[in-house]
Amino acid sequence: MKGSKNTNYIPNLSYDCVIFGFNGKTLKILILEYHNTGLFALPGGFIKKNQSLKDAVNKGVEDRTGLTNVFMDQFQIFGKLDRSDPAATRRILDGNNEDLEKNEWMMERFLTVGHYALINYEEVDPKPDHLSDSIGWYDIDNVPQLMMDHNEIVEKALEVLRNNISEKLIGMNLLPPKFTMKQLQQVFEAILDQKLRRTSFQRKMLSMDILERHEKLFEGKAHKAPFLYSFKQ
Amino acid sequence: MKGSKNTNYIPNLSYDCVIFGFNGKTLKILILEYHNTGLFALPGGFIKKNQSLKDAVNKGVEDRTGLTNVFMDQFQIFGKLDRSDPAATRRILDGNNEDLEKNEWMMERFLTVGHYALINYEEVDPKPDHLSDSIGWYDIDNVPQLMMDHNEIVEKALEVLRNNISEKLIGMNLLPPKFTMKQLQQVFEAILDQKLRRTSFQRKMLSMDILERHEKLFEGKAHKAPFLYSFKQ
DNA sequence: TATGTATTGTCTCACTTTATGACAATAATC
DNA sequence: GATTATTGTCATAAAGTGAGACAATACATA
């Protein structure tokens, strides 16, 4: 996008992605901060004219996390008239010494396609892109003020994640390939933001016939070692 | 959009809407046929540059059904590279003696925002728009071949409807304000495409405390008259 | 080596929800 | 007045869930 009129991208349309990770205790999301602006935002970008939406988002997430084959889903397009903020865009371009005139198209109204991604926190090495100072993990209940309507996008993403966790079993994407029952429970608890009963949870998970039991995990702790599990198939 | 370059609309972005109705027996959707083309399609359209996505879709549905305040929700954006079909668009414009050059922008790649709407079948008087020959109801299991990826959009819409019917109680939008328990059950059965148990269904609906019971409905049939219900609030 | 500690896997019992069938009530017909 | 089809509700069985109990066990400590 650097130093050119917009001949490459679909105009007026962007994507944003709420990237969830789980560090064993709390649910986190990736947020980036733009150079010299104090502006926080979700990772996002534009769709090339010869690129599918899916490819565009995958590419964006890969660039920022180094991960490929990330579980990801779009959940809503945000299309309000007043959601864009050209002043903020201008500040970002200014802060990076980008040519304003040549990026005029970015000041227009944008609709954005909201996505969420679930990734294994431990495998990720977030990298800031060329416009950003930093990219980092924030606890889901401690998200700073974000630009435009990005806070609303985060709220919606979390809502969708909560609705989907039980039926679609997508929580697996937040864990390493092998995990203990306790870890699985902690993921559910972090997403739903409520305590679950250990015995009921275990019974339910096992009865669903989706887990494969492996060797035990010896952590060196003074108690019975738990089994490791993976998702079947 | 008639006779102008595209200065009014967001380029490369459209909406399509799967409009569901229920005639008492089967679930139906509205499909339109373009003049002199034999092309069937979902009702859809473009978003004006100074119009929110929601307003655009509401307007489109109102124009075609005469209904305002229709229950509607977006469920997915379709963004594959090859989903557009400029040849079909050209046939539609040709069939209506529209100026091809002035509508050149319509031949570009489009992403579309899929919506579904639920309406009271009996209140609707579908009207073809100026490009269309006819608009009419089709049984959900007897949908003709549609242009572009519209069949896929219908499939997805139905899937989303099925997933949402139980938890979000959106089925009410398919019924008149007052209805019998049997009618309500028939809506569920049509959407889920499976028989439900009368007693369990009734008990569940009543236990949810969402229905208000009214006078009985005397249909002139030789059996006990059922109560009429409406949704609370 | 023996004992203590924290956590795990599983079981039990009470309680709630759901499935399935039974049955009386009733609006219209014969 | 008897018949018919459907409705509203109850009875019982089956399945699922909540809450706690308890033995098993991996390691720490003595």
Coordinates of C-alpha atoms (C1' of nucleotides) in Angstrom, one line a residue:
Chain A
M1 CA 0.0 0.0 0.0
K2 CA 3.0 2.2 0.3
G3 CA 3.3 5.2 -1.9
S4 CA 0.6 4.5 -4.4
K5 CA -3.0 5.4 -5.2
N6 CA -5.3 2.5 -4.4
T7 CA -5.0 0.3 -7.5
N8 CA -4.4 -2.8 -5.5
Y9 CA -7.1 -3.0 -2.9
I10 CA -10.8 -3.3 -2.8
P11 CA -11.9 0.2 -1.7
N12 CA -14.0 0.9 1.3
L13 CA -13.6 -2.6 2.7
S14 CA -11.3 -3.9 5.4
Y15 CA -10.9 -6.8 7.8
D16 CA -10.1 -6.8 11.5
C17 CA -9.2 -9.8 13.5
V18 CA -9.6 -10.5 17.2
I19 CA -6.8 -13.0 17.9
F20 CA -7.4 -15.0 21.1
G21 CA -4.8 -16.8 23.1
F22 CA -4.8 -18.6 26.4
N23 CA -1.8 -18.5 28.7
G24 CA -3.1 -21.1 31.1
K25 CA -5.0 -18.6 33.3
T26 CA -6.7 -15.9 31.3
L27 CA -7.9 -15.3 27.9
K28 CA -5.9 -12.7 26.0
I29 CA -6.1 -10.9 22.7
L30 CA -3.5 -9.3 20.4
I31 CA -3.5 -5.5 20.2
L32 CA -1.2 -3.3 18.3
E33 CA -0.1 0.3 18.9
Y34 CA 0.8 2.6 16.1
H35 CA 4.0 4.6 16.0
N36 CA 3.9 8.0 17.6
T37 CA 0.1 8.1 18.0
G38 CA -0.9 6.4 21.2
L39 CA -3.6 4.7 19.1
F40 CA -4.4 1.1 19.9
A41 CA -6.1 -1.1 17.3
L42 CA -6.9 -4.6 16.3
P43 CA -4.7 -6.2 13.7
G44 CA -6.4 -5.7 10.4
G45 CA -5.9 -4.8 6.8
F46 CA -7.2 -4.6 3.3
I47 CA -8.2 -7.1 0.7
K48 CA -6.3 -7.1 -2.6
K49 CA -8.4 -7.0 -5.7
N50 CA -7.1 -10.4 -6.8
Q51 CA -7.2 -12.0 -3.4
S52 CA -10.0 -13.8 -1.6
L53 CA -11.2 -12.4 1.7
K54 CA -10.0 -15.6 3.4
D55 CA -6.5 -15.4 1.9
A56 CA -6.2 -11.7 2.9
V57 CA -7.0 -12.4 6.5
N58 CA -4.8 -15.5 6.7
K59 CA -2.0 -13.5 5.3
G60 CA -2.5 -10.7 7.8
V61 CA -2.5 -13.0 10.8
E62 CA 0.5 -14.9 9.5
D63 CA 2.4 -11.8 9.1
R64 CA 1.7 -10.8 12.7
T65 CA 2.0 -14.1 14.4
G66 CA 4.1 -16.3 12.2
L67 CA 1.5 -18.9 12.4
T68 CA -0.1 -20.7 9.4
N69 CA -3.2 -22.8 9.5
V70 CA -4.8 -20.8 12.2
F71 CA -8.4 -21.5 13.2
M72 CA -10.3 -18.4 12.1
D73 CA -13.8 -17.4 11.4
Q74 CA -15.6 -14.3 10.3
F75 CA -18.5 -13.4 12.5
Q76 CA -19.9 -10.0 11.4
I77 CA -19.5 -7.1 9.0
F78 CA -19.6 -3.7 10.6
G79 CA -21.2 -1.3 8.3
K80 CA -22.4 1.7 10.2
L81 CA -22.0 5.0 8.4
D82 CA -20.0 6.7 11.2
R83 CA -17.7 4.0 12.1
S84 CA -14.7 5.2 10.2
D85 CA -12.3 7.8 11.6
P86 CA -10.2 9.5 8.9
A87 CA -8.6 11.7 11.6
A88 CA -7.1 8.7 13.3
T89 CA -6.0 7.2 10.0
R90 CA -4.3 10.5 9.2
R91 CA -2.5 10.4 12.5
I92 CA -1.2 6.9 11.8
L93 CA 0.1 7.8 8.4
D94 CA 1.6 11.1 9.8
G95 CA 3.3 9.2 12.6
N96 CA 4.9 7.0 10.0
N97 CA 5.8 9.7 7.6
E98 CA 3.6 8.2 4.9
D99 CA 2.4 10.4 2.1
L100 CA -1.1 11.5 2.9
E101 CA -2.2 12.4 -0.6
K102 CA -1.2 9.0 -2.0
N103 CA -3.1 7.3 0.7
E104 CA -6.2 9.5 0.3
W105 CA -8.3 6.4 -0.3
M106 CA -7.7 5.3 3.3
M107 CA -9.6 8.3 4.6
E108 CA -12.9 7.2 3.0
R109 CA -15.6 5.3 4.7
F110 CA -14.8 1.7 5.4
L111 CA -16.9 -1.3 6.2
T112 CA -15.0 -4.0 8.0
V113 CA -15.3 -7.8 8.3
G114 CA -14.8 -8.9 11.9
H115 CA -12.9 -12.1 12.4
Y116 CA -11.8 -14.0 15.4
A117 CA -8.8 -16.4 15.5
L118 CA -7.8 -18.9 18.2
I119 CA -4.2 -19.7 18.5
N120 CA -1.9 -21.6 20.8
Y121 CA -0.4 -18.9 22.9
E122 CA 2.9 -20.7 23.4
E123 CA 3.7 -21.0 19.7
V124 CA 3.3 -17.3 18.9
D125 CA 5.8 -14.7 18.5
P126 CA 3.9 -11.5 17.7
K127 CA 5.7 -9.1 15.3
P128 CA 4.7 -5.5 14.8
D129 CA 4.2 -4.5 11.2
H130 CA 5.8 -1.5 9.6
L131 CA 3.3 0.9 10.9
S132 CA 3.2 -0.3 14.4
D133 CA 5.3 0.3 17.4
S134 CA 4.3 -2.8 19.3
I135 CA 2.0 -5.7 19.3
G136 CA 1.1 -7.5 22.5
W137 CA -1.2 -9.6 24.5
Y138 CA -3.9 -8.0 26.6
D139 CA -6.2 -9.7 29.1
I140 CA -9.6 -9.8 27.7
D141 CA -11.0 -7.9 30.7
N142 CA -8.3 -5.3 30.5
V143 CA -8.4 -4.1 26.9
P144 CA -7.4 -0.5 26.4
Q145 CA -9.4 2.0 24.6
L146 CA -9.1 1.1 20.9
M147 CA -9.6 3.3 17.8
M148 CA -12.8 3.5 15.9
D149 CA -15.3 0.8 16.9
H150 CA -12.7 -1.8 17.6
N151 CA -13.8 -2.2 21.2
E152 CA -17.2 -3.1 20.0
I153 CA -15.7 -5.7 17.6
V154 CA -13.9 -7.3 20.5
E155 CA -17.1 -7.5 22.5
K156 CA -18.9 -9.1 19.7
A157 CA -16.1 -11.5 19.0
L158 CA -16.1 -12.6 22.7
E159 CA -19.9 -13.1 22.6
V160 CA -19.6 -15.2 19.5
L161 CA -16.8 -17.2 21.0
R162 CA -18.9 -17.9 24.1
N163 CA -21.8 -19.0 22.1
N164 CA -19.7 -21.3 20.0
I165 CA -17.4 -22.9 22.6
S166 CA -19.8 -25.6 23.8
E167 CA -21.2 -26.7 20.5
K168 CA -18.4 -26.3 18.1
L169 CA -15.5 -27.4 20.4
I170 CA -13.3 -24.7 19.0
G171 CA -11.5 -24.3 22.3
M172 CA -9.1 -26.9 21.2
N173 CA -7.3 -24.4 19.1
L174 CA -6.2 -22.5 22.2
L175 CA -4.4 -25.5 23.6
P176 CA -1.3 -27.5 22.6
P177 CA -2.0 -30.8 20.8
K178 CA -1.9 -32.7 24.1
F179 CA -3.4 -31.3 27.3
T180 CA -4.8 -32.3 30.6
M181 CA -8.5 -32.3 31.5
K182 CA -7.7 -29.4 33.9
Q183 CA -6.3 -27.3 31.1
L184 CA -9.3 -27.9 29.0
Q185 CA -11.6 -26.9 31.8
Q186 CA -9.5 -23.8 32.4
V187 CA -10.0 -22.8 28.8
F188 CA -13.8 -23.2 29.1
E189 CA -13.7 -21.2 32.4
A190 CA -11.7 -18.4 30.9
I191 CA -14.0 -18.1 27.9
L192 CA -17.2 -18.4 29.8
D193 CA -15.9 -16.4 32.7
Q194 CA -17.4 -18.8 35.2
K195 CA -16.3 -21.7 37.4
L196 CA -17.2 -25.1 36.2
R197 CA -17.6 -28.2 38.3
R198 CA -14.7 -30.5 37.9
T199 CA -16.5 -33.8 38.0
S200 CA -19.4 -32.8 35.8
F201 CA -17.1 -31.2 33.3
Q202 CA -14.9 -34.3 33.2
R203 CA -17.9 -36.6 32.8
K204 CA -19.4 -34.5 30.0
M205 CA -16.2 -34.3 28.0
L206 CA -15.5 -38.0 28.3
S207 CA -19.1 -38.9 27.4
M208 CA -18.9 -36.8 24.2
D209 CA -16.4 -39.3 22.8
I210 CA -14.2 -36.6 21.3
L211 CA -11.1 -37.1 23.4
E212 CA -8.3 -39.6 23.0
R213 CA -6.5 -40.5 26.2
H214 CA -2.7 -40.8 26.1
E215 CA 0.1 -41.3 28.6
K216 CA 0.1 -39.6 31.9
L217 CA 1.8 -36.3 32.5
F218 CA 4.4 -36.3 35.2
E219 CA 4.9 -32.7 36.3
G220 CA 7.0 -33.4 39.3
K221 CA 4.2 -32.3 41.6
A222 CA 3.2 -34.1 44.8
H223 CA 0.0 -35.7 43.5
K224 CA -1.5 -38.1 41.1
A225 CA -0.4 -37.5 37.6
P226 CA -3.2 -36.6 35.2
F227 CA -3.8 -38.2 31.8
L228 CA -3.0 -36.3 28.7
Y229 CA -5.7 -36.0 26.0
S230 CA -6.0 -34.9 22.5
F231 CA -9.0 -34.3 20.3
K232 CA -9.9 -37.2 18.1
Q233 CA -9.3 -37.3 14.4
Chain B
M1 CA -27.9 3.0 -10.5
K2 CA -29.5 3.7 -13.9
G3 CA -27.5 5.5 -16.5
S4 CA -24.5 6.6 -14.4
K5 CA -21.0 5.7 -13.6
N6 CA -20.8 4.4 -10.1
T7 CA -20.6 7.5 -8.0
N8 CA -23.4 6.5 -5.7
Y9 CA -22.5 3.0 -4.5
I10 CA -19.7 1.3 -2.5
P11 CA -17.8 -0.5 -5.2
N12 CA -17.2 -4.3 -5.2
L13 CA -19.6 -4.9 -2.3
S14 CA -23.2 -6.1 -2.5
Y15 CA -25.8 -7.7 -0.2
D16 CA -28.1 -10.6 -0.8
C17 CA -31.0 -11.7 1.3
V18 CA -32.6 -15.0 1.8
I19 CA -36.2 -14.1 2.7
F20 CA -37.9 -17.0 4.5
G21 CA -41.7 -17.4 4.8
F22 CA -43.9 -20.2 6.2
N23 CA -47.2 -21.0 4.6
G24 CA -48.4 -23.4 7.3
K25 CA -46.7 -26.4 5.8
T26 CA -43.4 -25.7 4.3
L27 CA -40.6 -23.2 4.6
K28 CA -40.3 -21.0 1.5
I29 CA -37.9 -18.4 0.2
L30 CA -38.3 -15.5 -2.2
I31 CA -36.5 -15.8 -5.5
L32 CA -36.6 -13.4 -8.4
E33 CA -36.2 -14.0 -12.1
Y34 CA -34.6 -11.4 -14.4
H35 CA -36.2 -10.3 -17.6
N36 CA -35.4 -12.2 -20.7
T37 CA -32.5 -14.2 -19.2
G38 CA -33.9 -17.2 -17.4
L39 CA -31.6 -16.2 -14.5
F40 CA -32.8 -16.8 -11.0
A41 CA -31.3 -15.0 -8.1
L42 CA -31.7 -13.9 -4.5
P43 CA -33.0 -10.4 -3.9
G44 CA -30.0 -8.2 -3.4
G45 CA -28.5 -4.9 -4.1
F46 CA -25.8 -2.4 -3.4
I47 CA -24.9 -0.1 -0.6
K48 CA -25.0 3.7 -1.2
K49 CA -21.9 5.5 -0.1
N50 CA -23.9 7.5 2.4
Q51 CA -26.0 4.6 3.7
S52 CA -25.4 2.1 6.4
L53 CA -25.3 -1.5 5.4
K54 CA -28.4 -2.2 7.5
D55 CA -30.4 0.6 5.9
A56 CA -29.5 -0.6 2.5
V57 CA -30.7 -4.1 3.1
N58 CA -33.9 -2.9 4.9
K59 CA -34.6 -0.7 2.0
G60 CA -34.1 -3.5 -0.5
V61 CA -36.4 -5.9 1.4
E62 CA -39.0 -3.2 1.8
D63 CA -39.0 -2.5 -1.9
R64 CA -39.7 -6.1 -2.7
T65 CA -42.1 -7.1 0.0
G66 CA -43.7 -3.9 1.2
L67 CA -42.8 -4.9 4.7
T68 CA -41.1 -2.6 7.2
N69 CA -39.6 -3.7 10.5
V70 CA -38.7 -7.1 9.2
F71 CA -36.6 -9.4 11.3
M72 CA -33.2 -9.7 9.6
D73 CA -29.7 -10.6 10.3
Q74 CA -26.5 -10.8 8.4
F75 CA -24.8 -14.2 8.7
Q76 CA -21.7 -14.3 6.4
I77 CA -19.8 -12.4 3.8
F78 CA -18.9 -14.3 0.7
G79 CA -15.6 -13.3 -0.5
K80 CA -14.2 -15.9 -2.9
L81 CA -12.3 -14.6 -5.9
D82 CA -14.3 -16.4 -8.5
R83 CA -17.8 -15.9 -7.1
S84 CA -18.7 -13.1 -9.4
D85 CA -20.1 -13.7 -12.9
P86 CA -19.8 -10.7 -15.2
A87 CA -21.3 -12.6 -18.1
A88 CA -24.5 -13.1 -16.1
T89 CA -24.6 -9.4 -15.1
R90 CA -24.2 -8.5 -18.7
R91 CA -27.1 -10.7 -19.7
I92 CA -29.3 -9.1 -17.1
L93 CA -28.4 -5.6 -18.2
D94 CA -28.8 -6.6 -21.8
G95 CA -32.2 -8.1 -21.1
N96 CA -33.3 -4.8 -19.7
N97 CA -31.7 -2.6 -22.4
E98 CA -29.4 -1.0 -19.8
D99 CA -26.3 0.7 -21.0
L100 CA -23.4 -1.7 -20.5
E101 CA -20.7 1.0 -20.6
K102 CA -22.3 3.1 -17.9
N103 CA -22.7 0.0 -15.7
E104 CA -19.2 -1.2 -16.3
W105 CA -18.6 -1.2 -12.5
M106 CA -21.1 -3.9 -12.0
M107 CA -18.9 -6.3 -14.0
E108 CA -16.2 -6.1 -11.4
R109 CA -15.6 -8.6 -8.7
F110 CA -18.1 -8.3 -5.8
L111 CA -18.1 -9.5 -2.3
T112 CA -21.5 -9.9 -0.9
V113 CA -23.0 -9.8 2.6
G114 CA -25.4 -12.7 3.1
H115 CA -28.5 -11.9 5.1
Y116 CA -31.6 -13.8 6.1
A117 CA -35.0 -12.4 6.8
L118 CA -38.1 -14.0 8.4
I119 CA -41.5 -12.6 7.5
N120 CA -45.1 -13.4 7.9
Y121 CA -46.0 -15.1 4.7
E122 CA -49.6 -13.9 4.7
E123 CA -48.7 -10.2 4.9
V124 CA -46.5 -10.2 2.0
D125 CA -47.1 -9.1 -1.5
P126 CA -43.9 -9.6 -3.4
K127 CA -43.2 -7.1 -6.1
P128 CA -40.7 -7.5 -8.9
D129 CA -38.2 -4.7 -9.2
H130 CA -37.5 -2.9 -12.5
L131 CA -35.0 -5.5 -13.6
S132 CA -37.0 -8.5 -12.7
D133 CA -39.8 -10.4 -14.5
S134 CA -41.1 -12.1 -11.4
I135 CA -40.5 -12.7 -7.8
G136 CA -42.0 -15.6 -6.1
W137 CA -42.0 -18.2 -3.3
Y138 CA -40.1 -21.4 -3.7
D139 CA -40.1 -24.4 -1.3
I140 CA -36.8 -24.5 0.5
D141 CA -36.3 -28.1 -0.8
N142 CA -37.2 -27.1 -4.3
V143 CA -35.0 -24.1 -5.1
P144 CA -34.1 -23.7 -8.7
Q145 CA -30.5 -23.3 -9.9
L146 CA -29.6 -19.7 -9.0
M147 CA -26.9 -17.5 -10.5
M148 CA -23.4 -17.2 -9.1
D149 CA -23.1 -18.7 -5.6
H150 CA -26.6 -17.9 -4.6
N151 CA -27.5 -21.5 -3.9
E152 CA -24.6 -21.7 -1.5
I153 CA -25.9 -18.6 0.2
V154 CA -29.3 -20.2 0.6
E155 CA -27.7 -23.4 2.1
K156 CA -25.7 -21.3 4.6
A157 CA -28.7 -19.2 5.5
L158 CA -30.8 -22.3 6.3
E159 CA -28.0 -23.8 8.3
V160 CA -27.7 -20.6 10.4
L161 CA -31.5 -20.5 10.8
R162 CA -31.5 -24.0 12.1
N163 CA -28.8 -23.3 14.6
N164 CA -30.5 -20.2 15.8
I165 CA -34.1 -21.3 15.9
S166 CA -34.0 -23.0 19.4
E167 CA -31.9 -20.5 21.2
K168 CA -33.0 -17.2 19.7
L169 CA -36.7 -17.9 19.2
I170 CA -36.7 -16.1 15.9
G171 CA -39.3 -18.4 14.5
M172 CA -41.9 -16.0 15.9
N173 CA -41.3 -13.8 12.9
L174 CA -42.6 -16.4 10.6
L175 CA -46.0 -16.5 12.3
P176 CA -49.0 -14.1 12.6
P177 CA -49.2 -12.3 16.0
K178 CA -51.5 -15.0 17.4
F179 CA -51.0 -18.6 16.7
T180 CA -51.7 -22.1 18.0
M181 CA -49.2 -24.3 19.7
K182 CA -49.5 -26.6 16.7
Q183 CA -48.6 -23.8 14.3
L184 CA -45.6 -23.0 16.4
Q185 CA -44.5 -26.6 16.3
Q186 CA -45.0 -26.8 12.6
V187 CA -42.6 -23.8 12.1
F188 CA -40.0 -25.6 14.2
E189 CA -40.5 -28.8 12.3
A190 CA -40.3 -27.1 8.9
I191 CA -37.1 -25.3 9.8
L192 CA -35.4 -28.3 11.5
D193 CA -36.8 -30.7 8.9
Q194 CA -37.8 -33.2 11.6
K195 CA -40.8 -34.3 13.5
L196 CA -41.0 -33.1 17.1
R197 CA -43.0 -34.7 20.0
R198 CA -46.1 -32.8 20.7
T199 CA -46.1 -33.1 24.5
S200 CA -42.5 -32.4 24.9
F201 CA -42.6 -29.4 22.6
Q202 CA -45.6 -28.0 24.4
R203 CA -44.2 -28.5 27.8
K204 CA -40.9 -26.9 26.8
M205 CA -42.5 -23.9 25.2
L206 CA -44.8 -23.3 28.2
S207 CA -41.9 -23.7 30.7
M208 CA -39.9 -21.1 28.9
D209 CA -42.4 -18.5 30.0
I210 CA -42.3 -16.6 26.7
L211 CA -45.9 -17.2 25.6
E212 CA -49.0 -15.4 26.5
R213 CA -52.2 -17.4 26.3
H214 CA -55.3 -15.9 24.8
E215 CA -58.8 -16.9 23.8
K216 CA -59.4 -20.3 22.1
L217 CA -59.5 -20.6 18.4
F218 CA -62.8 -22.2 17.1
E219 CA -62.0 -23.5 13.7
G220 CA -65.2 -25.3 13.2
K221 CA -63.4 -28.7 13.4
A222 CA -64.7 -31.6 15.2
H223 CA -62.3 -31.5 18.2
K224 CA -61.3 -29.5 21.2
A225 CA -60.4 -26.0 20.3
P226 CA -56.8 -25.0 20.8
F227 CA -55.6 -21.9 22.7
L228 CA -54.1 -19.0 20.8
Y229 CA -50.8 -17.7 21.9
S230 CA -48.6 -14.7 21.3
F231 CA -45.0 -14.0 22.3
K232 CA -44.7 -12.0 25.4
Q233 CA -43.7 -8.3 25.3
Chain C
dT1 C1' 11.3 -46.4 54.3
dA2 C1' 7.1 -44.5 56.2
dT3 C1' 4.0 -40.8 56.4
dG4 C1' 1.8 -36.6 54.6
dT5 C1' -0.2 -33.6 50.8
dA6 C1' -2.4 -32.2 46.8
dT7 C1' -4.8 -33.6 42.9
dT8 C1' -6.9 -37.0 40.0
dG9 C1' -10.3 -40.5 38.3
dT10 C1' -14.5 -42.5 39.5
dC11 C1' -18.5 -43.6 42.0
dT12 C1' -22.9 -42.5 44.5
dC13 C1' -27.1 -40.2 45.5
dA14 C1' -30.3 -36.6 44.9
dC15 C1' -32.4 -33.7 41.8
dT16 C1' -33.8 -31.9 37.3
dT17 C1' -34.9 -32.5 32.7
dT18 C1' -36.7 -35.1 28.7
dA19 C1' -39.0 -39.1 26.4
dT20 C1' -43.1 -41.7 25.9
dG21 C1' -47.4 -43.0 26.6
dA22 C1' -52.0 -42.6 28.7
dC23 C1' -56.2 -40.2 29.4
dA24 C1' -59.9 -37.1 30.1
dA25 C1' -61.8 -32.8 28.0
dT26 C1' -64.2 -30.8 24.2
dA27 C1' -65.9 -28.7 19.6
dA28 C1' -68.1 -30.2 15.9
dT29 C1' -70.4 -34.1 13.2
dC30 C1' -73.5 -37.9 12.6
Chain D
dG1 C1' -76.7 -38.7 22.5
dA2 C1' -72.9 -41.2 20.4
dT3 C1' -68.8 -40.6 17.5
dT4 C1' -64.4 -38.4 16.0
dA5 C1' -60.3 -35.8 16.0
dT6 C1' -57.4 -33.1 18.5
dT7 C1' -56.1 -30.8 22.6
dG8 C1' -54.2 -30.0 27.5
dT9 C1' -52.3 -32.3 31.1
dC10 C1' -50.7 -36.0 33.9
dA11 C1' -47.8 -40.4 35.1
dT12 C1' -44.0 -43.0 34.7
dA13 C1' -39.5 -44.2 32.9
dA14 C1' -35.1 -42.8 31.1
dA15 C1' -31.4 -39.7 30.7
dG16 C1' -28.7 -35.9 32.3
dT17 C1' -26.6 -32.8 35.9
dG18 C1' -25.1 -31.0 40.6
dA19 C1' -22.7 -31.9 44.7
dG20 C1' -20.1 -34.5 47.4
dA21 C1' -17.3 -38.7 48.9
dC22 C1' -13.4 -41.5 48.4
dA23 C1' -9.6 -44.3 47.0
dA24 C1' -5.5 -44.0 44.0
dT25 C1' -1.2 -41.9 43.3
dA26 C1' 3.1 -39.0 42.4
dC27 C1' 5.9 -36.6 45.0
dA28 C1' 7.7 -34.2 49.4
dT29 C1' 9.1 -34.6 53.9
dA30 C1' 10.8 -36.8 57.8

